[in-house]
Coordinates of C-alpha atoms and ligand atoms in Angstrom, one line a residue:
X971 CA -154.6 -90.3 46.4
X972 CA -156.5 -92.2 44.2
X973 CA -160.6 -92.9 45.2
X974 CA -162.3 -95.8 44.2
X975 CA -165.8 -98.0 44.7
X976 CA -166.1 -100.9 45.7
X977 CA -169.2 -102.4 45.2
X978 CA -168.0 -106.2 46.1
X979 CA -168.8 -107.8 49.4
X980 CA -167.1 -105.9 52.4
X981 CA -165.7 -109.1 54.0
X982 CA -163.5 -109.2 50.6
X983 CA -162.8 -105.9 50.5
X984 CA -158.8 -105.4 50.4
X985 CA -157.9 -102.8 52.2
X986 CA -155.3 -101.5 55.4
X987 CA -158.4 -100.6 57.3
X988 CA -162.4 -101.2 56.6
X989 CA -164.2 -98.3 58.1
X990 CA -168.0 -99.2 59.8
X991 CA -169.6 -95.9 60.9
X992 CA -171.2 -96.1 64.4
X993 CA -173.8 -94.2 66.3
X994 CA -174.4 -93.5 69.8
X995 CA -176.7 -95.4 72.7
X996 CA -179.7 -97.1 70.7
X997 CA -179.0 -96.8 67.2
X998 CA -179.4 -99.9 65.7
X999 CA -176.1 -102.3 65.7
X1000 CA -178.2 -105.3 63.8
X1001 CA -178.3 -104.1 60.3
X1002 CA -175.9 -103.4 57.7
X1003 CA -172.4 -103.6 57.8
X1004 CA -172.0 -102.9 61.8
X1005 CA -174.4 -106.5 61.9
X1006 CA -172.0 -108.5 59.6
X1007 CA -168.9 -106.4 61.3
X1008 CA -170.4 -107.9 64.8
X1009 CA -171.5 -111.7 63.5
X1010 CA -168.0 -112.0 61.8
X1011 CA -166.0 -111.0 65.1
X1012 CA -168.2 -113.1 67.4
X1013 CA -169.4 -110.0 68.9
X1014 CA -166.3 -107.5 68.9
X1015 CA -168.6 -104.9 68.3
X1016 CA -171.2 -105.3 71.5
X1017 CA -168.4 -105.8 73.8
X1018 CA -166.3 -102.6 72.4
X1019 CA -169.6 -101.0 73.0
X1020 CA -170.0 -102.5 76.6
X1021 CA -166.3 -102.3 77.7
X1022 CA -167.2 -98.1 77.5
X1023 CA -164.1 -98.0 75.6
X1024 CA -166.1 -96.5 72.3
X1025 CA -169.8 -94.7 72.3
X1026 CA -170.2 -94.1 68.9
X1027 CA -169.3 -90.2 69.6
X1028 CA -167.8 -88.3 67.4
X1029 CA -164.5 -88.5 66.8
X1030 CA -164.1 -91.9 68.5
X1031 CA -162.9 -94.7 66.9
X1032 CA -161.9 -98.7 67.7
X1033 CA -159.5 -100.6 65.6
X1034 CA -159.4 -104.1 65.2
X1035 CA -156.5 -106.1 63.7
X1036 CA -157.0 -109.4 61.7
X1037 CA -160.8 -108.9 62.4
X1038 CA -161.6 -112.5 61.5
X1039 CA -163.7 -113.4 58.2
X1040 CA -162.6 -109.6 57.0
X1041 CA -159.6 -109.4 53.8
X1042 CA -159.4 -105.9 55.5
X1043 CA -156.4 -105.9 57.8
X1044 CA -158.2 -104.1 60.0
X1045 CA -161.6 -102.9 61.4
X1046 CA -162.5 -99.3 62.3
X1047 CA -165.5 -98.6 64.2
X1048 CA -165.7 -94.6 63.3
X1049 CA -168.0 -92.7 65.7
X1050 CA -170.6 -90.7 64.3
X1051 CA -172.8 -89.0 67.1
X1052 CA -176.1 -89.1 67.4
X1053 CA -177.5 -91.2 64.3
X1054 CA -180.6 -88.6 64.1
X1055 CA -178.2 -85.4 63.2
X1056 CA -175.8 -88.1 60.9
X1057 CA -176.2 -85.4 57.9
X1058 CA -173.9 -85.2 55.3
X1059 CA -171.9 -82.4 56.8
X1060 CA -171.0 -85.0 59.5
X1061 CA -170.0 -87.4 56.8
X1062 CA -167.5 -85.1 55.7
X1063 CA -165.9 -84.6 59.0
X1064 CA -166.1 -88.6 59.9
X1065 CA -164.3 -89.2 56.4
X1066 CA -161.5 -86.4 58.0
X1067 CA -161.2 -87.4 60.8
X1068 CA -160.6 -91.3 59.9
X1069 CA -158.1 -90.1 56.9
X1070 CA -156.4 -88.1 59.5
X1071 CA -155.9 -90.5 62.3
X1072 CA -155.5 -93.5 60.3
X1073 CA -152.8 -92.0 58.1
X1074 CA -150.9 -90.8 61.1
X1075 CA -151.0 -94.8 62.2
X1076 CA -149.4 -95.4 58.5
X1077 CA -152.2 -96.7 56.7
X1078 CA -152.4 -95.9 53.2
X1079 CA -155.1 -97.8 51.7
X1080 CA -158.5 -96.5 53.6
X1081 CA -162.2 -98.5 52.3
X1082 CA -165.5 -96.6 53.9
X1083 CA -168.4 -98.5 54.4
X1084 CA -171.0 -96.1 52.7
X1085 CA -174.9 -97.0 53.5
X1086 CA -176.6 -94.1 52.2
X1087 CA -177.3 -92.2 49.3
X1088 CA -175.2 -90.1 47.2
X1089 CA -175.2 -86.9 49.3
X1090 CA -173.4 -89.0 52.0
X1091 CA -170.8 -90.5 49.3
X1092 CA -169.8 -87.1 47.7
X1093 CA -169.2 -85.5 51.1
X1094 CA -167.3 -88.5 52.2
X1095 CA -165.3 -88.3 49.5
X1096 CA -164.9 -84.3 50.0
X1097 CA -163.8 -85.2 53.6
X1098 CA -161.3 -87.5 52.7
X1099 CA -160.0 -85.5 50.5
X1100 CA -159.9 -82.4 52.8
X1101 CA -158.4 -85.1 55.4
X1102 CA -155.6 -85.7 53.2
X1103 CA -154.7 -82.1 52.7
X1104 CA -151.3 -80.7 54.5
X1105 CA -149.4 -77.8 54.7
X1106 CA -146.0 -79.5 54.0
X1107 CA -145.2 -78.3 50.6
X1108 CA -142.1 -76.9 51.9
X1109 CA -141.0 -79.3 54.1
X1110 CA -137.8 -81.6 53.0
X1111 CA -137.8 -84.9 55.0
X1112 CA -140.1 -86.7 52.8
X1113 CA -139.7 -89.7 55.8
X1114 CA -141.6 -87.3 57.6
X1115 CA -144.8 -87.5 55.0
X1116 CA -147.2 -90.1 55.3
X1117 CA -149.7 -89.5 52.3
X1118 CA -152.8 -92.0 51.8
X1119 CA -152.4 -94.2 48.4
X1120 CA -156.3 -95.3 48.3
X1121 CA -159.6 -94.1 49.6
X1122 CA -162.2 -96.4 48.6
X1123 CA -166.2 -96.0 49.2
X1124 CA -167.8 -99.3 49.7
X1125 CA -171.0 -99.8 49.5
X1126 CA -174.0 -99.2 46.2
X1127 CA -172.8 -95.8 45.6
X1128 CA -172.6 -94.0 41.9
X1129 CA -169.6 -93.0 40.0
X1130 CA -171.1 -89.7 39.6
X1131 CA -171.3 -88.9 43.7
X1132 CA -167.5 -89.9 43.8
X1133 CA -166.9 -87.8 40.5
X1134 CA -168.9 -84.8 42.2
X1135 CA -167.2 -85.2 45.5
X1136 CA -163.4 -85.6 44.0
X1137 CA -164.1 -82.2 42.6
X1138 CA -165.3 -80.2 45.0
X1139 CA -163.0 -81.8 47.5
X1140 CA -160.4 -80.8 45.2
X1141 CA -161.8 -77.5 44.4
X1142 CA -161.1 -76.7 48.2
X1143 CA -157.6 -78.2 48.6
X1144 CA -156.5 -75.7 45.6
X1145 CA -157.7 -73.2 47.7
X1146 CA -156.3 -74.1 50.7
X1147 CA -152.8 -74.2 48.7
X1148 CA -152.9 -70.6 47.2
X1149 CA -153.9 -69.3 50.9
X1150 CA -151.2 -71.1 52.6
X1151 CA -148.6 -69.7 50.1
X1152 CA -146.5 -67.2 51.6
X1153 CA -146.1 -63.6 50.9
X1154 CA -142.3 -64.3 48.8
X1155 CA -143.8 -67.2 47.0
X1156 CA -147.2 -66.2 46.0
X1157 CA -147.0 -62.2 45.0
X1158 CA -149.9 -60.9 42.5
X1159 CA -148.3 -62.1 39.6
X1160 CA -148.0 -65.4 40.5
X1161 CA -151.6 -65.6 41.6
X1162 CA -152.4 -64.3 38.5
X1163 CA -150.2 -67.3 36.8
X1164 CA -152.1 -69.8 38.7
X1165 CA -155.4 -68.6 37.7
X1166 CA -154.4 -68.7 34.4
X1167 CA -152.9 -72.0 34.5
X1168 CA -156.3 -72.8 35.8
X1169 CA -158.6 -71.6 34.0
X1170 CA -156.7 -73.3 30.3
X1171 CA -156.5 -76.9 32.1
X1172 CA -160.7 -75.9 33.4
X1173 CA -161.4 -74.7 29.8
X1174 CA -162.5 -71.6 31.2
X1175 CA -161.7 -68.1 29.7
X1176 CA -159.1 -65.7 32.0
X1177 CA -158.4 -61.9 31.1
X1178 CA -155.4 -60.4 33.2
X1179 CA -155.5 -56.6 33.6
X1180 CA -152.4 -55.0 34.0
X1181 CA -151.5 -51.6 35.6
X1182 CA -151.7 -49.7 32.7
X1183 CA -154.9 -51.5 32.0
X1184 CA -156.3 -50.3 35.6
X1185 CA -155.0 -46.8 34.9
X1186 CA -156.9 -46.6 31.7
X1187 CA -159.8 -47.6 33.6
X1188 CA -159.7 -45.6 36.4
X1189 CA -159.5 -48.1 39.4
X1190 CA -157.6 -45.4 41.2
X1191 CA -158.6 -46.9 45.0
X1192 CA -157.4 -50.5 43.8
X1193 CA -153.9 -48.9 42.5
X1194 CA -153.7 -47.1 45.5
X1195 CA -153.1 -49.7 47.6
X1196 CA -150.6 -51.4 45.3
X1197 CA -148.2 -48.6 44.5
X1198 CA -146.3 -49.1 47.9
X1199 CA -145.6 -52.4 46.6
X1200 CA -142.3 -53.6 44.4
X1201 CA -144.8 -56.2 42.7
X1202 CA -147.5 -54.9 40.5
X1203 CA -150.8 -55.5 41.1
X1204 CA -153.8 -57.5 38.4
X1205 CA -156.9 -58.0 37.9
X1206 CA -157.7 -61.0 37.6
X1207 CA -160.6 -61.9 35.7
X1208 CA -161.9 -65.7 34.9
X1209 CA -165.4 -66.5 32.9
X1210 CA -167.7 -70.0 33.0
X1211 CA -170.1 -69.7 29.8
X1212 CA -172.9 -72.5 29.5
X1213 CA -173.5 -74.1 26.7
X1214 CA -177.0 -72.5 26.5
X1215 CA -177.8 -69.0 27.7
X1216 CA -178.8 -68.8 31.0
X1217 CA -182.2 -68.5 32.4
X1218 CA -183.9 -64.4 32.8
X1219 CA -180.4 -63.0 31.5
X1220 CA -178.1 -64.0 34.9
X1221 CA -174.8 -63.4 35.2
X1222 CA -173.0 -64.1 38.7
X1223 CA -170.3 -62.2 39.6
X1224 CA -168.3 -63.7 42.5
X1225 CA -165.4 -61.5 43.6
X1226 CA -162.7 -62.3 45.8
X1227 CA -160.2 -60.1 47.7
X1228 CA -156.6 -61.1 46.8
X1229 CA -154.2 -59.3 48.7
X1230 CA -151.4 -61.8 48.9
X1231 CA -149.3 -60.2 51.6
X1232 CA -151.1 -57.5 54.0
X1233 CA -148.6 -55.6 56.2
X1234 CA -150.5 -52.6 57.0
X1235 CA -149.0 -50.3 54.7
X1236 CA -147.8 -46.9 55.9
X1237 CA -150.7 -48.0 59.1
X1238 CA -148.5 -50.3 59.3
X1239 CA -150.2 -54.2 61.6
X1240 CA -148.0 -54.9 64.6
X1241 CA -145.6 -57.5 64.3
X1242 CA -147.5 -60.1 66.3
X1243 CA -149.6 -62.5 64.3
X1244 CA -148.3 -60.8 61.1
X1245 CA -147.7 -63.5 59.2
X1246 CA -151.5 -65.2 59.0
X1247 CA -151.8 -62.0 56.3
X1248 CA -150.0 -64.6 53.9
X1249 CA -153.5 -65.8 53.8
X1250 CA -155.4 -62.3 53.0
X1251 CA -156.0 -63.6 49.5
X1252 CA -158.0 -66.8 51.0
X1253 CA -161.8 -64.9 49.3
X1254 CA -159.8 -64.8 46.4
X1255 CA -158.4 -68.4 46.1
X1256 CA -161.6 -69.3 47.5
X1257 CA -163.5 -67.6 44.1
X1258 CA -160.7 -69.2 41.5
X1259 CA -161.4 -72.8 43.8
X1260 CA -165.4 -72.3 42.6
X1261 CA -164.7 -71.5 39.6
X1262 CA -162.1 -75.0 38.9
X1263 CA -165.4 -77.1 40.0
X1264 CA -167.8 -75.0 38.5
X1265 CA -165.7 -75.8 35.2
X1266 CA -166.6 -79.5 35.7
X1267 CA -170.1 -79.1 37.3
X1268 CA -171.3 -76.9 34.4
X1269 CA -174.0 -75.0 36.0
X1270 CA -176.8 -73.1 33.9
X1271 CA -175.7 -69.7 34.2
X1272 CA -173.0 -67.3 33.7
X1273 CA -170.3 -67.1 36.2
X1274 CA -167.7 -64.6 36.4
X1275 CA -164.9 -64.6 38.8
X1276 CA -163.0 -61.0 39.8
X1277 CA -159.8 -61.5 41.9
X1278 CA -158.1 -58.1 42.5
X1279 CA -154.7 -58.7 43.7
X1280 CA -152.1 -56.5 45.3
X1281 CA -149.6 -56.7 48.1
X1282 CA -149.9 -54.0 50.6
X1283 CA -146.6 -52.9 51.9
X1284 CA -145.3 -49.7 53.3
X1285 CA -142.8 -48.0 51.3
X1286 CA -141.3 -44.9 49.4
X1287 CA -143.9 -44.6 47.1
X1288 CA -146.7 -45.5 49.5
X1289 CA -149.9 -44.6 49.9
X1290 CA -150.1 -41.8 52.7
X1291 CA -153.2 -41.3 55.4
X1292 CA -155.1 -38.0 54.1
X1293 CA -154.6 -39.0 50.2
X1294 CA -157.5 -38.9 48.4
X1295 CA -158.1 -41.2 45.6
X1296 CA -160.8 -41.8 43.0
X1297 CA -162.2 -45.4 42.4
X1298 CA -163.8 -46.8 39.1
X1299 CA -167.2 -46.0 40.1
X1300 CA -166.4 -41.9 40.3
X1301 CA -166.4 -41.4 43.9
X1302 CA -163.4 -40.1 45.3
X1303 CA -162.3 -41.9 48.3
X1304 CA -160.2 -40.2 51.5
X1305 CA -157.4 -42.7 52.7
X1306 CA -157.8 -42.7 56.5
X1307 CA -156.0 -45.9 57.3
X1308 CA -154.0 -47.7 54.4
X1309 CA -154.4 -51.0 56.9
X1310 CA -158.5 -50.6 55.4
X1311 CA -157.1 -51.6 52.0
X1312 CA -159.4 -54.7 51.2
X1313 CA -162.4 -52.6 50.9
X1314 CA -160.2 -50.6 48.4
X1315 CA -159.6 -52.8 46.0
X1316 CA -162.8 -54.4 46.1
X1317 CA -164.6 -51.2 45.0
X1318 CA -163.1 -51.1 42.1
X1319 CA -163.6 -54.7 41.4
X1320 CA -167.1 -54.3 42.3
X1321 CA -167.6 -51.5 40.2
X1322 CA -165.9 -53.3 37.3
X1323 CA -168.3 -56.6 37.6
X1324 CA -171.0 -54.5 37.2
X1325 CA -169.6 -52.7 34.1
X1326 CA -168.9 -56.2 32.7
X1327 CA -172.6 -57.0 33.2
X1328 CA -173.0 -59.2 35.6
X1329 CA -176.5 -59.3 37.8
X1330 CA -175.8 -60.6 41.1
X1331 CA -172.3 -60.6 42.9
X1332 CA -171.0 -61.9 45.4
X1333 CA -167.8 -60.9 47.3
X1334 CA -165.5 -62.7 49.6
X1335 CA -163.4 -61.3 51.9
X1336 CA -160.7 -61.7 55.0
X1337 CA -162.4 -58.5 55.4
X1338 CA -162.3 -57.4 59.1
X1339 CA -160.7 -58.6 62.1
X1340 CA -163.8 -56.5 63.8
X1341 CA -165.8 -59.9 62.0
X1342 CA -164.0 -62.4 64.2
X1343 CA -164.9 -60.6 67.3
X1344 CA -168.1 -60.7 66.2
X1345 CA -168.6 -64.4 65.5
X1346 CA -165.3 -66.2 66.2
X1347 CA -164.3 -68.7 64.3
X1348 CA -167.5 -70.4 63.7
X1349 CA -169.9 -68.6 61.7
X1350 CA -168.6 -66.4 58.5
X1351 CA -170.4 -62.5 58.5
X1352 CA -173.3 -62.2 55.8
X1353 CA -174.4 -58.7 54.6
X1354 CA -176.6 -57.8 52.0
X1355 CA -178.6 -55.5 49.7
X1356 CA -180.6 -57.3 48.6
X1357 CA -183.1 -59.8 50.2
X1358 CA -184.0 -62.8 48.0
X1359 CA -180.0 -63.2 46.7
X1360 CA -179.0 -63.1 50.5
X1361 CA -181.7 -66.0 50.9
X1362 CA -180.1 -68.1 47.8
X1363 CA -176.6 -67.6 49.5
X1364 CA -177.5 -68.6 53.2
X1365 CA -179.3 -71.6 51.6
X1366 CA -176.5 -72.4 49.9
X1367 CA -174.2 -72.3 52.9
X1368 CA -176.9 -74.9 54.7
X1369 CA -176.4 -77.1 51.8
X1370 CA -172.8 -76.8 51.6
X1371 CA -172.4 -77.3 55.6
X1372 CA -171.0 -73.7 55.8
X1373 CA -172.0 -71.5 58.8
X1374 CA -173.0 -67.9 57.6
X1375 CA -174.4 -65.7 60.1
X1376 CA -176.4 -62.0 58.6
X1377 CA -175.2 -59.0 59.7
X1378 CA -176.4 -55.7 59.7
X1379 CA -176.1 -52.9 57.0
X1380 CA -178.6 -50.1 59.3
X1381 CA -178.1 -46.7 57.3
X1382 CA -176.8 -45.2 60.7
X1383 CA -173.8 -47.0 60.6
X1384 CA -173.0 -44.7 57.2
X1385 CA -172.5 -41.4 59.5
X1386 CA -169.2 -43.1 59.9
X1387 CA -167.9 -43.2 56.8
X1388 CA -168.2 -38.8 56.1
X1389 CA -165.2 -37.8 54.9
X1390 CA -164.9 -33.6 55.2
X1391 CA -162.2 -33.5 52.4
X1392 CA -164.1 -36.5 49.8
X1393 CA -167.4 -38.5 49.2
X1394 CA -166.3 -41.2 51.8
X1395 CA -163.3 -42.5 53.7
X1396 CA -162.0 -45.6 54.0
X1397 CA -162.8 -45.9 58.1
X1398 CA -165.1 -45.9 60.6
X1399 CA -164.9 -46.0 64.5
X1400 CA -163.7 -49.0 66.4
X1401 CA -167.7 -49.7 66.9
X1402 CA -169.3 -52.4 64.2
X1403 CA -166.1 -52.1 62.3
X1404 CA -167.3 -55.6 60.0
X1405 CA -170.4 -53.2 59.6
X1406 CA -168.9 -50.1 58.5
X1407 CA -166.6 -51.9 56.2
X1408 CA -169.8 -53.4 54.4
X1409 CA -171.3 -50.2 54.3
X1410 CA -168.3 -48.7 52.8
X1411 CA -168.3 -52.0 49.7
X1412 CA -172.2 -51.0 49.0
X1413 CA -171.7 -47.7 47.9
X1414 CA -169.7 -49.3 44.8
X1415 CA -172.4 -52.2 43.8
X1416 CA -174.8 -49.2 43.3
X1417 CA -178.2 -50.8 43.0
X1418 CA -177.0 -54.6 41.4
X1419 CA -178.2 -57.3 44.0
X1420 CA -174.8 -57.9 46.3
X1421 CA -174.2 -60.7 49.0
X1422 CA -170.9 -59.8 50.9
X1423 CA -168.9 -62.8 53.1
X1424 CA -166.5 -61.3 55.7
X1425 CA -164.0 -64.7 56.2
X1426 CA -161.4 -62.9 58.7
X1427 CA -162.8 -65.2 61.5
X1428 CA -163.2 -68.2 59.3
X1429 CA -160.6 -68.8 57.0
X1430 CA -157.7 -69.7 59.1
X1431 CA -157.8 -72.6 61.4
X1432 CA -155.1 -71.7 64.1
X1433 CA -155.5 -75.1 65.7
X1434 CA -156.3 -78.5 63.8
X1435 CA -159.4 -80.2 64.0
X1436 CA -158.9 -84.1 63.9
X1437 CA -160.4 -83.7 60.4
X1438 CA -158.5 -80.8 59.2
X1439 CA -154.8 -79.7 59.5
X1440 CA -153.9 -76.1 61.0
X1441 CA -154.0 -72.9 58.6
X1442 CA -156.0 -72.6 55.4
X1443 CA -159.8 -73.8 55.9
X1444 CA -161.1 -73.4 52.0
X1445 CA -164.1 -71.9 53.5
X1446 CA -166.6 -70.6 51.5
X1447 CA -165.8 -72.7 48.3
X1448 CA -168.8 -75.3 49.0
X1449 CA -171.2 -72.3 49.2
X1450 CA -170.1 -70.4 45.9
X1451 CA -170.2 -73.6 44.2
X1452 CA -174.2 -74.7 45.9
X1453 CA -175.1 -71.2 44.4
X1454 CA -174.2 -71.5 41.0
X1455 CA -175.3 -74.8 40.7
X1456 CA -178.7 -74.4 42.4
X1457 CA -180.0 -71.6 40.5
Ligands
LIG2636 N1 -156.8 -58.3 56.2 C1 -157.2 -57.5 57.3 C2 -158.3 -58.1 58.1 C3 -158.0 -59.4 58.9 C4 -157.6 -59.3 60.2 C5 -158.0 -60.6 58.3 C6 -157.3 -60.4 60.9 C7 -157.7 -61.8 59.0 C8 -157.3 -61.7 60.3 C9 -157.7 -56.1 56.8 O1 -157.1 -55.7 55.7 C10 -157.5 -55.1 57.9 O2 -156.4 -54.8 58.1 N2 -158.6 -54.6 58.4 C11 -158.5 -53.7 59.5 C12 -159.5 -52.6 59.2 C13 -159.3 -51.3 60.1 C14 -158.0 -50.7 59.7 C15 -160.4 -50.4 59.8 C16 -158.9 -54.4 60.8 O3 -159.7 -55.2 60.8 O4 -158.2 -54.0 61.8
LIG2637 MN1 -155.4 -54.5 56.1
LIG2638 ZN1 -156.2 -57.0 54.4

């Protein structure tokens, strides 16, 4: 898809459809582009308005063919709500919703008529190109594909909004692709492939630890996990260096969990459902998306990405309930369910970004399903040591339009996680499970400030939104990327 501006006159602009965003009940209809829209129609737009067929909701939308005085073939009044909570996040989702539905009518050359400032332009531009994303990769009937040649931004809006909304739109689709990859296509290997494909066309630097590598190290939990598995497990490291050091010695650590197939292990998941675990590598592909923008955004500090990735699978050489293994940071580790196996791998990646120096970390995580009963599939889980770091992320989810919602981390949640037979094990009760499993990730950051996002709930649309297809949401991308840039 390619995105353009037009800064021309909209009556000329050349396009399948011209988009005119419109708001509900008294917004005004006698400015801008919904005025010149209503003059050149001899009032198309009032009497849309009065028929009660379209009330500037959103979502709603009226089309116009050969709307007179327009080049556009048609007009598109796009509903945007109320016009006092139009924010950018809305933008986004009216730019989805209109690639969506217009698309699906066989339009493929799309012009929004942008009126605000640059915040508005890059997220429509993010929208669109979140709109645009499908899951059909590996579909055949290309006749059944209807792909959108242009999206176009009219209106006084700078190169550099498109430019910063065209990557972290994009940012977010290559997320979406690694976590709709299925288990046979996308093993640890290959996700280690892509991230190092990435990282040379970024220009960032990528390290790939191997078992033996691991072994040397000591990340007995993380090889734990993957030594029921045919395919060997990596970790996956990828570094953003600024041109200048960074202010107060920072270094961001943002760690992701990358198990590419999750079946339980010897505790092994019931059948039902099983296949969404395709997706348990979303934190991780949504770490490796941050890091492709964060490439092109340059901001002023350090960022290191940690993706450990393994596929959990039951099997001769399984990990067994009652084993006892010791992770990276020294603590040995009793193995009550091999079904807890994110929290695994992640302390040893934890551990790791701490011996590699960075600061502050943050980890993301299909963590729990305990976090979607929790919050559904609205708000992602927030925990947190530390108190100032939590506040940079949760900002940075308000300024990314992500929903994060803090969670607990109460010391009496530990009593849990005893183990009689090693420091800790890997379980707690069926009570605050999101909690425990939280709990149990802390003990390996040691003292380092540490924000943790549980994205079981979030990262998997299982119905589409008319501005985003079903599966793979790319959540949590927008807020990695609002941090590093903001500091
Ligand atoms: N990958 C799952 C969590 C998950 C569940 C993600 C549903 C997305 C949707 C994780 O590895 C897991 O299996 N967690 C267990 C932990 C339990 C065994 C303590 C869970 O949530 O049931
Ligand atoms: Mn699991
Ligand atoms: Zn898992």
């Amino acid at each position: 898809m390619e995105l353009r501006i037009l800064n021309g006159a909209l009556r000329e602009v050349d396009a399948g459809a011209l988009v005119v965003p419109a708001f509900e009940k008294d917004a005004p209809r006698d400015t801008g582009a919904l005025k010149l829209a209503g003059e050149l129609t001899s009032g198309w737009v009032e009497e849309v308005y009065s028929s009660g067929e379209f009330a500037g909701k959103t979502g709603e939308m009226a089309l116009l063919h050969r709307p007179a005085g327009f080049a556009a073939r048609r007009l598109v009044l796009a509903g945007g709500g109320k016009l006092g909570k139009f924010d950018a996040a809305e933008m986004r989702k009216l730019a989805g919703t209109v690639v969506r539905s217009l698309k699906g009518r066989s339009v493929r050359n799309i012009a929004l008529a942008v009126e605000r400032g640059d915040e508005f332009a890059a997220a429509a531009v993010e929208g669109a190109l979140l709109g645009e994303f499908e899951t059909d990769r590996y579909k055949t009937d290309e006749s059944e594909k209807k792909p959108l040649d242009v999206f176009a931004l009219a209106g006084e809006v700078s190169e550099a909004a498109l430019e910063r909304g065209r990557i972290v739109g994009e940012a977010q689709n290559f997320t979406r692709e690694l976590a709709n990859e299925p288990g046979n296509r996308l093993p640890p290997s290959a996700l280690a492939a892509r991230a190092r494909d990435m990282a040379a066309e970024a220009g960032l630097e990528c390290e790939i630890l191997d078992q033996d590598r691991m072994r040397q190290l000591g990340m007995g939990a993380l090889l734990g996990v993957a030594q029921g598995s045919m395919e060997p497990p990596f970790l996956i490291v990828v570094r953003y260096r600024p041109d200048r050091p960074g202010p107060e010695g920072v270094q961001l650590g943002l760690v992701g969990k990358g198990v590419t197939f999750d079946t339980g292990g010897v505790s092994i998941k019931p059948s039902d459902k099983m296949e969404e675990m395709r997706a348990d590598m979303a934190g991780g592909a949504a770490v490796l998306g941050a890091m492709r923008a964060l490439a092109a955004l340059k901001p002023a500090i350090p960022v290191t990405a940690l993706v450990p990735t393994v596929e959990n699978m039951p099997g001769g050489r399984a990990q067994r309930p009652g084993d006892i293994v010791r992770s990276l940071a020294g603590k040995t580790i009793e193995i009550l369910n091999t079904d807890a196996e994110g929290r695994l791998i992640l302390a040893d990646a934890l551990a790791y970004a701490v011996q590699l120096g960075c600061t502050h970390v943050v980890d993301v995580a299909t963590l729990t399903g305990a976090i979607a009963v929790a919050l559904g599939n609205v708000n992602a889980g927030v925990f947190s040591n530390h108190e100032a770091l939590l506040n940079r992320v949760l900002a940075a989810g308000r300024a990314g339009g992500e929903k994060l919602w803090p969670m607990p981390l109460d010391e009496e949640y530990r009593e849990q996680l005893k183990s009689a037979f090693a420091d800790i094990q890997n379980i707690g009760t069926r009570y605050g499970g999101a909690v425990t499993a939280a709990l149990f990730l802390k003990e390996f950051i040691g003292e380092t400030p540490w924000v943790h996002l549980d994205i079981a709930g979030t990262d998997w649309l299982a119905e589409a939104k008319p501005f985003l297809t079903k599966g793979p949401s790319g959540v949590s991308v927008r807020t990695l990327i609002r941090l590093a840039l903001d500091w």
